[in-house]
PDB file of C-alpha atoms in Angstrom:
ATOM      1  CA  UNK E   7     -76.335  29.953 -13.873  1.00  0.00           C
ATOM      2  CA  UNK E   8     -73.620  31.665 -11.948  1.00  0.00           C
ATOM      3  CA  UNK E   9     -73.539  31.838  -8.165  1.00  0.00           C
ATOM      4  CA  UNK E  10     -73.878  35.081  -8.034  1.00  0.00           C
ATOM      5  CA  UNK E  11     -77.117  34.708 -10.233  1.00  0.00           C
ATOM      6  CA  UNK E  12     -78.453  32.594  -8.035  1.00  0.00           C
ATOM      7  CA  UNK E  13     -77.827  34.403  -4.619  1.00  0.00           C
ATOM      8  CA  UNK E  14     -79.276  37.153  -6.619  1.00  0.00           C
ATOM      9  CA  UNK E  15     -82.179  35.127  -7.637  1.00  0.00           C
ATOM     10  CA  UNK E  16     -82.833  33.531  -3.411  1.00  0.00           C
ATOM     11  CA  UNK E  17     -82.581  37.552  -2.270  1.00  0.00           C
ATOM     12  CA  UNK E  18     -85.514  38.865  -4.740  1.00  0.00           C
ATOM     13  CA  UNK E  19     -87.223  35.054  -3.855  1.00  0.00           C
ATOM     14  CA  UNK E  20     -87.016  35.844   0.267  1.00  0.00           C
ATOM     15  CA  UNK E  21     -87.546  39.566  -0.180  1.00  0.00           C
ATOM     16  CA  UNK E  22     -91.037  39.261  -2.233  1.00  0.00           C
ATOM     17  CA  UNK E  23     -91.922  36.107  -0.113  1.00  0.00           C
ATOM     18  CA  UNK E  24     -91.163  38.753   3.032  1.00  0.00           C
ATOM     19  CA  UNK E  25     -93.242  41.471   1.217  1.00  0.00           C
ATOM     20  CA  UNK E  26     -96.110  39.496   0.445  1.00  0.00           C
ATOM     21  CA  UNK E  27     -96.046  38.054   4.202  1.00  0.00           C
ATOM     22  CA  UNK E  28     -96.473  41.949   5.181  1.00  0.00           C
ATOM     23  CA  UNK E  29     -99.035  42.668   2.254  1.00  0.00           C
ATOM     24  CA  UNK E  30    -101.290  39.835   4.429  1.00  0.00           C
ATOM     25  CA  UNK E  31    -100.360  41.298   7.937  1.00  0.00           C
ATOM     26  CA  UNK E  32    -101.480  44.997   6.415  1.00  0.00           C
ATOM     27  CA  UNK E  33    -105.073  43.243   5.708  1.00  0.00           C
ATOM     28  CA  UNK E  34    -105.482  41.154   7.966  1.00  0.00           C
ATOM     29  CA  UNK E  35    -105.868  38.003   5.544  1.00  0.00           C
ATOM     30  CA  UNK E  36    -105.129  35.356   8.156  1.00  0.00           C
ATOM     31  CA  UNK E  37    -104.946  32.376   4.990  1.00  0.00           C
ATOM     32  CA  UNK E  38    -102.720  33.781   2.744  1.00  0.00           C
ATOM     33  CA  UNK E  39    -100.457  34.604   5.737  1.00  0.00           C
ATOM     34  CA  UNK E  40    -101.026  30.866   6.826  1.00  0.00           C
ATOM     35  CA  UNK E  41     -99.560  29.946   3.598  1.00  0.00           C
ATOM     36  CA  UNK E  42     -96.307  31.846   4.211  1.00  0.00           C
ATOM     37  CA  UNK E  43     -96.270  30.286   7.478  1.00  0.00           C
ATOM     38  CA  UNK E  44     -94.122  26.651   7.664  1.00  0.00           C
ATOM     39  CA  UNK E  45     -96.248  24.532   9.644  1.00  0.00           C
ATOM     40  CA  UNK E  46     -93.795  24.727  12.631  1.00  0.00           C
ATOM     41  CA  UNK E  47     -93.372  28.219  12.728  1.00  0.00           C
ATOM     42  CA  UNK E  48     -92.270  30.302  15.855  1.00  0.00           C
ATOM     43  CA  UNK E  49     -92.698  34.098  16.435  1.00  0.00           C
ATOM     44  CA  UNK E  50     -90.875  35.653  18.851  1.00  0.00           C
ATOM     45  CA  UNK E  51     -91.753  39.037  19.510  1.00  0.00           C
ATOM     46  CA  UNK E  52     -89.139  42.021  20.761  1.00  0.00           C
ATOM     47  CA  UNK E  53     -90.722  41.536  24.487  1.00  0.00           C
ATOM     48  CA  UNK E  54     -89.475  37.888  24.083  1.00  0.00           C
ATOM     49  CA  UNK E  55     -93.273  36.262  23.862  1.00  0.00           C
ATOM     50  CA  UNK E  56     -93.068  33.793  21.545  1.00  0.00           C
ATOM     51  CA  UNK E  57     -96.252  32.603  19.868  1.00  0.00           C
ATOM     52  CA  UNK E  58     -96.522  29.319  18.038  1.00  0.00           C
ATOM     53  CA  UNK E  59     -98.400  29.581  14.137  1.00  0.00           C
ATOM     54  CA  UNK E  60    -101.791  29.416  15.431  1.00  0.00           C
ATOM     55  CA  UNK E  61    -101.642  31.267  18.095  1.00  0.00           C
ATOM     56  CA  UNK E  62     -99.524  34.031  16.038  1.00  0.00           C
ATOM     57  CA  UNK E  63    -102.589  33.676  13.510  1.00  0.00           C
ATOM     58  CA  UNK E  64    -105.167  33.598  15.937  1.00  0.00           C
ATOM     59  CA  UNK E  65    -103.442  37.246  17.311  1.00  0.00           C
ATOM     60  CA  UNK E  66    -103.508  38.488  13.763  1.00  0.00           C
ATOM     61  CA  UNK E  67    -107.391  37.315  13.042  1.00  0.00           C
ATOM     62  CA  UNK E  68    -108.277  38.844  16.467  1.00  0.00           C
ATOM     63  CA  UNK E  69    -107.759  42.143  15.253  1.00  0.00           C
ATOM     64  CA  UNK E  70    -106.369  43.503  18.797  1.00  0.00           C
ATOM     65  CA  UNK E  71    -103.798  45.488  16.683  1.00  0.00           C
ATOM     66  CA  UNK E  72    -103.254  45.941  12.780  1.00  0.00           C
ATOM     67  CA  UNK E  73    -100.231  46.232  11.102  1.00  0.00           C
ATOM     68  CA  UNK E  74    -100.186  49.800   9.206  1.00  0.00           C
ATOM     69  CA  UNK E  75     -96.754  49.779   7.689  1.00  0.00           C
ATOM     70  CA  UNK E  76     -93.234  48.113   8.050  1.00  0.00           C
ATOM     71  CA  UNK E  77     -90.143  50.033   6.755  1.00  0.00           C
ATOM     72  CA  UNK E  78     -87.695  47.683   6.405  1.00  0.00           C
ATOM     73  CA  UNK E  79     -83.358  48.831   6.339  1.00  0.00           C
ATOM     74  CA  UNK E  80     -80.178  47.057   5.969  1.00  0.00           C
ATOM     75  CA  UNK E  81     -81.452  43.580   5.033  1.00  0.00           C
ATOM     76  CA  UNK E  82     -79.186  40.308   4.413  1.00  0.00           C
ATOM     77  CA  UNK E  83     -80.028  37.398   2.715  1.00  0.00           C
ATOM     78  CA  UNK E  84     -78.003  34.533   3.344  1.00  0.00           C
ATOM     79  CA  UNK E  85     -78.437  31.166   2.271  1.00  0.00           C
ATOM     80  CA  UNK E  86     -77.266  28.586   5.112  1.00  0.00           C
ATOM     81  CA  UNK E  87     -77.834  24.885   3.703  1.00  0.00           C
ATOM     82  CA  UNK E  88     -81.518  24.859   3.497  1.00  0.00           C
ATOM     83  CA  UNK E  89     -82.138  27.770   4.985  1.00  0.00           C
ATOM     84  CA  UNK E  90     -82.192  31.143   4.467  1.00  0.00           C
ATOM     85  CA  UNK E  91     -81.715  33.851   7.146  1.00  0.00           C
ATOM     86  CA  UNK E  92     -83.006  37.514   6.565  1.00  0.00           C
ATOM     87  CA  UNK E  93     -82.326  40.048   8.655  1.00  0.00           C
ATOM     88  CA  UNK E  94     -82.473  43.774   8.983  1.00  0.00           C
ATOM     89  CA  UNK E  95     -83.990  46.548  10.651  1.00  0.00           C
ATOM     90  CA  UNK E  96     -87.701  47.267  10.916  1.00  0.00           C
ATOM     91  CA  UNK E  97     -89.470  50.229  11.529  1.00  0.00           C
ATOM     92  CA  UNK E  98     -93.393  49.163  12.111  1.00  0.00           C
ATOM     93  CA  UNK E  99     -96.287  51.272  12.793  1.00  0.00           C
ATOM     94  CA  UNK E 100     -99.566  49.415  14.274  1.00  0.00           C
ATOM     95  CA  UNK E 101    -102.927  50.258  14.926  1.00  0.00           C
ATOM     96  CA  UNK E 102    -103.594  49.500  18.466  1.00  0.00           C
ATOM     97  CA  UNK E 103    -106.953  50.351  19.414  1.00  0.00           C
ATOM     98  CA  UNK E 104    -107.094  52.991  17.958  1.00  0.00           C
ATOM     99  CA  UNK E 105    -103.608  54.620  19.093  1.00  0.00           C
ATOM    100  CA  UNK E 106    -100.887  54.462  16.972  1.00  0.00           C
ATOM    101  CA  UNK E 107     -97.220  53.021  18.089  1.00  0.00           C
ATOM    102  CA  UNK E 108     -94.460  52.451  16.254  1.00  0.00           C
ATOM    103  CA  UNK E 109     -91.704  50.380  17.378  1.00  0.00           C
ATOM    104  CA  UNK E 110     -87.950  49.874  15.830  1.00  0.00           C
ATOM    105  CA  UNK E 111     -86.921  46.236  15.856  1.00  0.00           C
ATOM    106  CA  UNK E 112     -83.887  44.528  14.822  1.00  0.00           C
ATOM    107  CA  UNK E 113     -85.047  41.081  13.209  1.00  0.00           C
ATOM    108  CA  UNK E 114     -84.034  37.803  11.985  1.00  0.00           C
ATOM    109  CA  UNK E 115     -86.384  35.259   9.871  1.00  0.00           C
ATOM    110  CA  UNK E 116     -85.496  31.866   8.518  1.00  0.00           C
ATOM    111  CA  UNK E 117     -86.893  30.773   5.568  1.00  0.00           C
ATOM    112  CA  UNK E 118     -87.343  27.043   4.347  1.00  0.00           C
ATOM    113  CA  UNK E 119     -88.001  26.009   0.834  1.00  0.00           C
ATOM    114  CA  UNK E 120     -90.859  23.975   0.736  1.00  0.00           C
ATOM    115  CA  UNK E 121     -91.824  22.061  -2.413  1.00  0.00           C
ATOM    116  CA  UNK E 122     -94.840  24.676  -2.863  1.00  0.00           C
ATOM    117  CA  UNK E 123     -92.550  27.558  -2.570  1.00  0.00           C
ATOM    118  CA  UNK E 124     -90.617  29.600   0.544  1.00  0.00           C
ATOM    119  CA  UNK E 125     -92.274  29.373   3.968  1.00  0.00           C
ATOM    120  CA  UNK E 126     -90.967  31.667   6.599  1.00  0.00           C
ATOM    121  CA  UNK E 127     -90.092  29.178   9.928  1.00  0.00           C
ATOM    122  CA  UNK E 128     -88.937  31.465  12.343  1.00  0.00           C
ATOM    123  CA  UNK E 129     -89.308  35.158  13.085  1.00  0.00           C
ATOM    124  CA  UNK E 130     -87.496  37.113  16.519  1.00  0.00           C
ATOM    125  CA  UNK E 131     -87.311  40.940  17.315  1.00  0.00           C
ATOM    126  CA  UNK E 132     -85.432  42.998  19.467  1.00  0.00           C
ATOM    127  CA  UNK E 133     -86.425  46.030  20.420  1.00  0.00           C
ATOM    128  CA  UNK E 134     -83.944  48.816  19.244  1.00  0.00           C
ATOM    129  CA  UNK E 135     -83.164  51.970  21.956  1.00  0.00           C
ATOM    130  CA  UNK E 136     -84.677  55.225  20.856  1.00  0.00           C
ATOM    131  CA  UNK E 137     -82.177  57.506  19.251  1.00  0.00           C
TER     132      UNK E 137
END
């Protein structure tokens, strides 16, 4: 296998473990997200809260907002030693209460391979300025 064939081969890995991560936050399903989810995990939302795995699932389960869609633009893949870094920007509209928002987010994620496949360790926003 070239290099290039496998760089090709980590991007569509990360990307459809990234896709199937938002496929759970669109439905709420709390375990399969949990399965994405290294057991160390950090989320650091674009307000700079940062939520630990279980309380980042236990926000999710609550249903105080839902994830409607996530349009995501420019994303790198990059391996670095065991991890891999994707980043990109988002645009996500949520269901909050009713009242719809949608923010614009620049993110990073690190993914770890785990020996039952890619688990995402690490997600941070920052909130991108209107244009």
């Amino acid at each position: 296998m070239t290099m290039a064939h496998e760089i090709s081969a980590l991007r569509d890995r990360v990307l459809a473990a990234d896709e199937a991560r938002y496929q759970a936050l669109y439905v709420q399903d709390v375990e399969a997200l949990g399965r994405l989810l290294a057991p160390d995990y950090l989320h650091t939302h674009a307000n700079g809260k940062t939520e630990d795995r279980a309380a980042f699932l236990a926000t999710i389960a609550s249903g105080r907002f839902r994830f409607v869609d996530a349009v995501r633009t420019d994303q790198q893949v990059r391996a670095a030693g065991a991890a891999v870094v994707l980043s990109g920007i988002t645009t996500t509209t949520l269901d909050v209460g009713g009242a719809t928002k949608v923010m614009r987010n620049a993110f990073v994620t690190v993914w770890i391979d785990a020996a039952d496949g890619l688990r995402m360790l690490h997600w941070q926003a920052t909130a991108l300025p209107e244009a």
